[in-house]
Amino acid sequence: MDSRFQSQQPDLDPTGSSRYPWMERSLQQLKGWSRLRELHETSWSEGGYVMREGRRLLNLASNHYLGLSPWLEDYIEQIRELIAAGGEPYIRMGSGASRLISGHDPQHEALEAELALFMERERVLVFTSGYMANVGVIQALVGRNDAVFSDRLNHASIVDGIQLSRAKHYRYPHRDLERLENMLKSWCEQHPTGRALIVTDAIFSMDGTKAPLPKLVELKERYGAMLMVDEAHSIGVYGDKGKGLAYQEGLHQQVDVIMGTLGKAFGLEGAFVAADGVVVDYLINHARTFIYNTAMPPMMAAMLRIRLREVQEAAPSRKRLMQHANLLRGLLQERGFDTGEGDSHIVPVLLGDDRHAVKVSEAILQSGIAGIAIRPPTVPQNEARIRLTPMAIHTTEQLTYACNQFIQAVGRGGAPESVLIS
Ligand SMILES: Cc1ncc(COP(=O)(O)O)c(C=O)c1O
């Protein structure tokens, strides 16, 4: 039996004598389908490794792309200096209220001003997470008489935002601009007074593919729609100083709303929205996840200000990250693995069947590599995969070793021959 299933096994009761038999049944069913989700205590260790259940694993399963220091101790001095420079005697740990009540701290004000300069946009609004930002922005921008046009592979938080907005939801096939245009055209003809919002991940989280941003900007202009771009996986990684994919493509001023997360390449927590000033004022008045959510801890905002400087100076790390991803992708492709259509820092190994993906993940774990099986509903049916994400701090040797181990693990029965495309 899969040792990870044994470790944190929920107390499944097949006799149905539990207080919640329907939950037991549902969990049993997920387990039978190899889709049971479980928690695994994981601590970080130096050199791009994690410790899990007493084992040291090469961490190819995080979004901590730049590998910036995860240790609070490394920043204490800088935080003290930052507070002193701002004339504040102390820094609050928690905000104590939502931003609109009494939670709006000088650290939030300063972080938003610095992020607006970084993004080269009029204003920035900080949220407590990317999930909160996506849900709040979409729900605020559109309502029941409007429509959202969303790539089929967009993140779950985008889907949830659309549901909360009650707008009509049009899902277009991944990066299929012809289908998107047909949907937009016919909706705009039939609803001349409704608002249309196109929303896309910039880099798709589970596929590593890039959104066709120039064409999306063209379409939004042609049909008078708004465009929102989720830069969760591209902020800090793409563009000069890590300003994102829209910036790299010279489109950051044309995109109506850019959302960036601060828990991935930035390695902390939170998110921001960069837009025109009027959009930010509108969100402050209408985004429910901003209005009804306790503000980000001021301590976190201060740490993010320090991180922002670090991210801007991390050009060598951005370069190394891409070299690492290209190495990993190249070695896997050479051995016949299907790594999909992307060319970014996210390298999926497409396996298809859920059970195969779980077996491969277990086999590589035995070889000292953390690479997690991603299964539906996170990805479409029959598209289970191992999502590999190198970090800038890894070494060529570590990654070559990981690839060899991966290949051997699959060969040892982690998955059948059918996962190899050649
Ligand atoms: C594309 C995308 N958008 C939004 C989010 C949510 O961001 P956060 O984890 O900060 O809530 C994620 C997180 O996985 C993501 O991958």
Coordinates of C-alpha atoms and ligand atoms in Angstrom, one line a residue:
M1 CA 0.0 0.0 0.0
D2 CA 1.1 3.5 -0.7
S3 CA 3.0 4.6 2.4
R4 CA 1.7 8.1 2.1
F5 CA -1.8 6.9 2.4
Q6 CA -0.9 4.9 5.5
S7 CA 0.7 7.9 7.2
Q8 CA -2.2 10.3 7.4
Q9 CA -5.1 8.0 6.7
P10 CA -8.4 9.5 7.8
D11 CA -10.3 7.2 10.0
L12 CA -12.4 5.7 7.2
D13 CA -15.1 3.6 8.6
P14 CA -16.5 1.1 5.9
T15 CA -19.1 -0.2 8.4
G16 CA -20.9 3.1 8.2
S17 CA -21.2 3.4 12.0
S18 CA -19.7 6.9 12.0
R19 CA -21.7 10.0 12.8
Y20 CA -21.1 11.2 9.2
P21 CA -21.5 8.1 7.0
W22 CA -22.0 10.2 3.9
M23 CA -18.6 11.8 4.5
E24 CA -17.0 8.4 5.1
R25 CA -18.5 7.1 1.8
S26 CA -17.3 10.1 -0.1
L27 CA -13.7 9.7 1.3
Q28 CA -13.7 6.0 0.5
Q29 CA -14.8 6.8 -3.0
L30 CA -12.0 9.3 -3.5
K31 CA -9.5 6.8 -2.1
G32 CA -10.8 4.2 -4.6
W33 CA -10.3 6.7 -7.4
S34 CA -6.7 7.6 -6.2
R35 CA -8.0 11.1 -5.6
L36 CA -7.9 11.3 -1.8
R37 CA -6.2 14.5 -0.7
E38 CA -4.1 14.4 2.4
L39 CA -1.8 16.7 4.4
H40 CA 1.9 15.9 4.8
E41 CA 4.0 17.8 7.3
T42 CA 6.9 19.3 5.4
S43 CA 9.7 21.4 6.6
W44 CA 12.2 23.3 4.5
S45 CA 15.9 22.6 4.5
E46 CA 18.9 24.2 2.8
G47 CA 19.8 23.8 -0.8
G48 CA 16.3 23.3 -2.3
Y49 CA 15.3 20.3 -0.2
V50 CA 12.4 19.6 2.1
M51 CA 12.1 17.1 5.0
R52 CA 9.0 15.0 4.9
E53 CA 8.3 12.1 7.3
G54 CA 12.0 11.9 8.2
R55 CA 13.2 11.9 4.6
R56 CA 15.1 14.6 2.7
L57 CA 13.6 15.2 -0.7
L58 CA 14.7 17.5 -3.5
N59 CA 11.9 20.0 -3.7
L60 CA 10.5 20.0 -7.2
A61 CA 7.0 20.7 -5.9
S62 CA 6.8 24.3 -4.8
N63 CA 6.1 27.7 -6.3
H64 CA 9.1 29.3 -4.5
Y65 CA 10.6 29.8 -7.9
L66 CA 13.4 32.3 -7.1
G67 CA 14.5 30.4 -4.0
L68 CA 14.7 33.6 -1.9
S69 CA 15.4 32.9 1.8
P70 CA 12.4 31.4 3.6
W71 CA 13.8 32.2 7.0
L72 CA 12.4 35.1 9.1
E73 CA 15.7 35.4 11.0
D74 CA 17.4 36.6 7.8
Y75 CA 15.2 39.7 7.7
I76 CA 14.8 40.9 11.2
E77 CA 17.5 43.6 10.9
Q78 CA 16.0 44.9 7.7
I79 CA 12.5 45.0 9.2
R80 CA 13.8 47.0 12.1
E81 CA 15.5 49.5 9.8
L82 CA 12.4 49.8 7.7
I83 CA 10.2 50.6 10.7
A84 CA 12.7 53.1 12.0
A85 CA 13.0 54.9 8.6
G86 CA 9.2 55.3 8.5
G87 CA 9.2 56.9 12.0
E88 CA 7.1 54.2 13.6
P89 CA 8.2 52.8 16.9
Y90 CA 6.6 49.4 16.5
I91 CA 5.2 47.2 13.9
R92 CA 1.9 45.5 14.3
M93 CA 1.7 41.8 13.9
G94 CA -2.0 41.6 13.2
S95 CA -4.1 44.3 11.6
G96 CA -7.0 43.9 14.0
A97 CA -9.7 44.8 11.5
S98 CA -10.5 45.0 7.8
R99 CA -8.7 47.8 5.8
L100 CA -11.9 49.9 5.8
I101 CA -12.4 49.7 9.6
S102 CA -9.1 50.3 11.4
G103 CA -6.8 47.8 9.7
H104 CA -5.2 50.1 7.2
D105 CA -1.7 50.4 8.5
P106 CA 1.2 52.7 7.2
Q107 CA 2.9 49.5 6.0
H108 CA -0.1 48.8 3.6
E109 CA 0.0 52.3 2.3
A110 CA 3.7 52.1 1.7
L111 CA 3.6 48.6 0.1
E112 CA 0.8 49.7 -2.3
A113 CA 2.7 52.8 -3.4
E114 CA 5.9 50.8 -4.0
L115 CA 4.0 48.1 -5.9
A116 CA 2.3 50.7 -8.1
L117 CA 5.7 52.1 -9.0
F118 CA 7.0 48.6 -9.7
M119 CA 4.1 47.7 -11.9
E120 CA 4.1 51.1 -13.6
R121 CA 0.4 51.5 -13.0
E122 CA -1.6 54.3 -11.3
R123 CA -2.7 52.4 -8.3
V124 CA -2.3 49.0 -6.5
L125 CA -4.7 47.4 -4.0
V126 CA -3.4 44.6 -1.8
F127 CA -5.5 41.5 -0.9
T128 CA -4.7 38.8 1.6
S129 CA -4.3 36.1 -1.1
G130 CA -4.5 35.5 -4.8
Y131 CA -7.7 33.5 -4.2
M132 CA -9.3 36.5 -2.4
A133 CA -8.1 38.9 -5.1
N134 CA -9.5 36.9 -8.0
V135 CA -12.8 36.2 -6.3
G136 CA -13.2 39.8 -5.2
V137 CA -12.2 41.5 -8.5
I138 CA -14.4 39.4 -10.7
Q139 CA -17.4 39.6 -8.4
A140 CA -17.0 43.4 -8.4
L141 CA -16.4 44.0 -12.1
V142 CA -19.4 42.0 -13.4
G143 CA -22.9 41.1 -12.4
R144 CA -25.9 39.1 -13.5
N145 CA -26.4 41.0 -16.8
D146 CA -22.8 40.6 -17.8
A147 CA -20.5 37.8 -19.1
V148 CA -17.1 36.5 -18.3
F149 CA -15.0 34.7 -21.0
S150 CA -12.5 32.5 -19.3
D151 CA -9.9 30.0 -20.5
R152 CA -10.8 26.5 -19.7
L153 CA -7.6 26.0 -17.8
N154 CA -7.9 29.1 -15.6
H155 CA -7.3 28.7 -11.9
A156 CA -10.1 27.6 -9.6
S157 CA -10.2 31.0 -7.9
I158 CA -11.2 32.6 -11.2
V159 CA -14.0 30.0 -11.6
D160 CA -15.2 30.8 -8.0
G161 CA -15.2 34.5 -8.7
I162 CA -17.3 34.0 -11.7
Q163 CA -19.8 32.0 -9.8
L164 CA -20.0 34.6 -7.0
S165 CA -20.6 37.3 -9.6
R166 CA -23.6 35.5 -11.2
A167 CA -22.4 36.6 -14.6
K168 CA -22.8 34.3 -17.6
H169 CA -19.7 32.0 -17.7
Y170 CA -18.3 31.2 -21.2
R171 CA -15.3 28.8 -21.0
Y172 CA -13.2 28.8 -24.1
P173 CA -10.9 25.9 -25.0
H174 CA -7.3 26.5 -23.8
R175 CA -5.9 29.5 -25.8
D176 CA -8.4 29.1 -28.6
L177 CA -8.8 32.6 -29.9
E178 CA -11.2 31.7 -32.7
R179 CA -13.7 30.2 -30.3
L180 CA -13.2 33.1 -27.9
E181 CA -13.9 35.6 -30.6
N182 CA -17.0 33.8 -31.8
M183 CA -18.4 33.7 -28.2
L184 CA -17.6 37.4 -27.6
K185 CA -19.0 38.5 -30.9
S186 CA -22.3 36.8 -30.5
W187 CA -22.7 37.8 -26.9
C188 CA -21.9 41.5 -27.6
E189 CA -24.4 41.5 -30.5
Q190 CA -27.1 40.2 -28.3
H191 CA -26.2 42.2 -25.2
P192 CA -25.2 45.7 -26.3
T193 CA -25.5 47.1 -22.8
G194 CA -23.9 44.3 -20.8
R195 CA -20.2 44.3 -19.7
A196 CA -17.8 41.6 -21.0
L197 CA -14.7 40.5 -19.1
I198 CA -12.0 38.3 -20.5
V199 CA -9.9 36.6 -17.9
T200 CA -6.8 34.5 -18.2
D201 CA -3.9 33.1 -16.3
A202 CA -0.7 34.6 -17.8
I203 CA 1.3 31.4 -17.2
F204 CA -1.1 28.4 -16.7
S205 CA -0.3 26.9 -13.3
M206 CA -0.6 23.2 -14.2
D207 CA 0.6 23.3 -17.8
G208 CA 3.2 26.0 -17.9
T209 CA 1.8 27.4 -21.1
K210 CA 1.6 31.1 -21.9
A211 CA -1.5 33.1 -22.6
P212 CA -1.6 34.8 -26.0
L213 CA -1.7 38.3 -24.4
P214 CA -1.2 40.4 -27.6
K215 CA -4.2 38.7 -29.2
L216 CA -6.3 39.0 -26.1
V217 CA -5.6 42.7 -25.9
E218 CA -6.6 43.0 -29.6
L219 CA -9.9 41.2 -28.9
K220 CA -10.8 43.1 -25.8
E221 CA -10.3 46.4 -27.7
R222 CA -12.3 45.2 -30.7
Y223 CA -15.3 44.2 -28.6
G224 CA -15.1 46.8 -25.9
A225 CA -14.4 44.2 -23.2
M226 CA -12.3 44.4 -20.1
L227 CA -9.2 42.1 -19.7
M228 CA -8.0 40.7 -16.4
V229 CA -4.6 38.8 -16.3
D230 CA -3.7 36.6 -13.4
E231 CA 0.1 36.8 -13.1
A232 CA 0.3 34.4 -10.1
H233 CA 3.1 32.4 -11.7
S234 CA 4.7 35.1 -13.8
I235 CA 5.2 38.0 -11.3
G236 CA 8.8 38.0 -10.1
V237 CA 9.7 35.6 -12.9
Y238 CA 9.0 37.3 -16.3
G239 CA 9.8 40.8 -17.5
D240 CA 12.5 43.3 -16.5
K241 CA 12.9 43.2 -12.7
G242 CA 10.2 40.5 -12.5
K243 CA 7.4 42.9 -13.5
G244 CA 5.4 40.0 -15.2
L245 CA 4.5 38.7 -18.6
A246 CA 2.2 41.6 -19.6
Y247 CA 5.1 44.0 -18.9
Q248 CA 7.5 41.8 -20.9
E249 CA 5.1 42.0 -23.8
G250 CA 4.7 45.7 -23.5
L251 CA 1.0 45.4 -22.6
H252 CA 0.9 46.2 -18.9
Q253 CA -0.9 49.5 -19.6
Q254 CA -3.5 48.0 -21.8
V255 CA -4.6 45.2 -19.5
D256 CA -7.4 46.5 -17.3
V257 CA -6.5 44.5 -14.2
I258 CA -3.3 42.7 -13.5
M259 CA -3.4 40.4 -10.5
G260 CA -0.1 39.3 -8.9
T261 CA 0.4 36.9 -6.0
L262 CA 3.0 37.3 -3.3
G263 CA 3.1 33.7 -2.0
K264 CA 4.9 32.2 -5.0
A265 CA 8.0 33.8 -6.5
F266 CA 7.9 36.4 -3.7
G267 CA 7.8 33.5 -1.2
L268 CA 5.5 35.2 1.3
E269 CA 1.8 35.7 1.3
G270 CA -0.9 38.0 -0.2
A271 CA -1.7 39.4 -3.6
F272 CA -2.2 42.7 -5.4
V273 CA -4.2 44.2 -8.1
A274 CA -2.6 46.9 -10.4
A275 CA -5.0 49.0 -12.4
D276 CA -6.2 52.6 -13.1
G277 CA -7.0 54.7 -10.0
V278 CA -10.7 54.6 -10.7
V279 CA -10.7 50.8 -10.8
V280 CA -9.0 50.6 -7.4
D281 CA -11.5 53.0 -5.9
Y282 CA -14.3 50.9 -7.4
L283 CA -12.8 47.7 -5.9
I284 CA -12.4 49.3 -2.5
N285 CA -16.2 49.9 -2.7
H286 CA -17.3 46.7 -4.3
A287 CA -14.9 43.8 -3.8
R288 CA -16.4 41.7 -1.0
T289 CA -13.2 39.8 -0.3
F290 CA -11.5 43.2 0.3
I291 CA -14.3 44.8 2.3
Y292 CA -15.2 41.8 4.6
N293 CA -11.7 40.4 5.2
T294 CA -9.3 41.2 8.0
A295 CA -6.4 43.2 6.5
M296 CA -3.0 41.5 5.7
P297 CA -0.8 41.6 8.8
P298 CA 1.2 44.8 8.7
M299 CA 4.2 42.7 9.6
M300 CA 3.7 40.8 6.3
A301 CA 3.3 44.1 4.4
A302 CA 6.7 45.2 5.8
M303 CA 8.3 42.0 4.8
L304 CA 6.8 42.2 1.4
R305 CA 8.4 45.7 0.9
I306 CA 11.8 44.2 1.6
R307 CA 11.0 41.3 -0.7
L308 CA 10.0 43.6 -3.5
R309 CA 13.5 45.1 -3.5
E310 CA 15.0 41.6 -3.5
V311 CA 12.8 40.4 -6.3
Q312 CA 13.7 43.4 -8.5
E313 CA 17.4 42.6 -8.0
A314 CA 17.0 38.9 -8.7
A315 CA 17.8 38.9 -12.5
P316 CA 20.5 36.2 -12.2
S317 CA 18.0 33.9 -10.3
R318 CA 15.4 34.5 -13.0
K319 CA 17.9 33.4 -15.6
R320 CA 19.0 30.3 -13.7
L321 CA 15.4 29.3 -13.1
M322 CA 14.7 29.2 -16.8
Q323 CA 17.9 27.4 -17.5
H324 CA 16.9 24.8 -14.9
A325 CA 13.4 24.4 -16.4
N326 CA 14.9 24.0 -19.9
L327 CA 17.3 21.4 -18.7
L328 CA 14.6 19.4 -16.9
R329 CA 12.2 19.6 -19.9
G330 CA 15.0 18.7 -22.4
L331 CA 16.1 15.6 -20.4
L332 CA 12.6 14.4 -19.9
Q333 CA 11.7 14.9 -23.6
E334 CA 14.9 13.1 -24.7
R335 CA 13.6 10.1 -22.8
G336 CA 10.2 10.3 -24.5
F337 CA 8.1 11.9 -21.8
D338 CA 5.3 14.2 -22.8
T339 CA 5.9 17.6 -21.1
G340 CA 3.1 19.4 -22.9
E341 CA 3.2 22.6 -24.9
G342 CA 4.7 25.0 -22.4
D343 CA 8.2 26.5 -22.4
S344 CA 8.1 28.2 -19.0
H345 CA 9.5 27.3 -15.5
I346 CA 6.6 24.9 -14.9
V347 CA 7.3 21.5 -16.3
P348 CA 4.4 19.0 -16.3
V349 CA 5.0 15.4 -17.1
L350 CA 1.7 14.2 -18.5
L351 CA 0.7 10.7 -17.5
G352 CA -3.0 10.5 -18.1
D353 CA -4.4 8.0 -15.6
D354 CA -4.8 9.1 -12.0
R355 CA -3.4 5.8 -10.6
H356 CA -0.3 6.0 -12.7
A357 CA 0.3 9.5 -11.6
V358 CA 0.0 8.5 -7.9
K359 CA 2.3 5.5 -8.5
V360 CA 4.9 7.6 -10.3
S361 CA 4.8 10.3 -7.5
E362 CA 5.2 7.5 -4.9
A363 CA 8.1 6.0 -6.8
I364 CA 10.0 9.2 -7.2
L365 CA 9.4 10.0 -3.5
Q366 CA 11.2 6.7 -2.7
S367 CA 14.1 8.1 -4.8
G368 CA 14.3 11.3 -2.8
I369 CA 12.3 13.6 -5.1
A370 CA 9.2 15.6 -4.2
G371 CA 7.1 15.9 -7.3
I372 CA 3.4 15.8 -6.7
A373 CA 0.7 14.0 -8.7
I374 CA -1.9 16.5 -9.9
R375 CA -5.3 14.9 -10.6
P376 CA -8.8 16.0 -11.5
P377 CA -10.6 18.2 -10.6
T378 CA -7.4 20.4 -10.6
V379 CA -6.7 19.2 -14.2
P380 CA -9.2 17.7 -16.7
Q381 CA -10.2 14.0 -16.7
N382 CA -7.4 11.7 -18.0
E383 CA -4.8 14.4 -17.8
A384 CA -3.2 13.5 -14.5
R385 CA 0.4 14.6 -14.3
I386 CA 3.4 15.2 -12.1
R387 CA 4.1 19.0 -11.9
L388 CA 7.8 19.6 -11.6
T389 CA 9.0 23.1 -10.6
P390 CA 12.7 23.7 -10.2
M391 CA 14.0 26.6 -8.2
A392 CA 16.8 29.1 -9.0
I393 CA 18.9 27.7 -6.1
H394 CA 18.9 24.2 -7.4
T395 CA 22.1 23.0 -9.2
T396 CA 22.5 21.4 -12.6
E397 CA 23.8 18.3 -10.8
Q398 CA 20.7 18.0 -8.6
L399 CA 18.4 18.4 -11.5
T400 CA 20.2 15.9 -13.7
Y401 CA 20.2 13.4 -10.8
A402 CA 16.4 14.1 -10.3
C403 CA 15.7 13.4 -13.9
N404 CA 17.7 10.2 -13.9
Q405 CA 15.9 9.1 -10.7
F406 CA 12.5 10.0 -12.3
I407 CA 13.3 8.0 -15.4
Q408 CA 14.4 5.0 -13.3
A409 CA 11.5 5.2 -11.0
V410 CA 9.0 5.1 -13.9
G411 CA 11.0 2.2 -15.4
R412 CA 10.7 0.3 -12.0
G413 CA 7.0 0.1 -12.5
G414 CA 5.9 3.6 -11.5
A415 CA 4.0 3.8 -14.7
P416 CA 3.4 1.6 -17.8
E417 CA 5.1 2.0 -21.1
S418 CA 2.2 4.0 -22.4
V419 CA 3.4 7.1 -20.6
L420 CA 6.3 7.2 -23.0
I421 CA 5.3 8.8 -26.3
S422 CA 8.2 7.4 -28.4
Ligands
LIG1 C1 -3.1 31.0 -11.4 C2 -3.4 31.1 -9.9 N1 -4.2 32.2 -9.5 C3 -4.4 32.4 -8.2 C4 -3.9 31.6 -7.2 C5 -4.3 31.8 -5.8 O1 -3.3 32.5 -5.2 P1 -3.0 32.3 -3.6 O2 -2.4 31.0 -3.4 O3 -2.2 33.5 -3.2 O4 -4.4 32.4 -3.0 C6 -3.1 30.5 -7.6 C7 -2.5 29.6 -6.5 O5 -2.2 28.5 -6.7 C8 -2.8 30.3 -9.0 O6 -2.1 29.2 -9.4

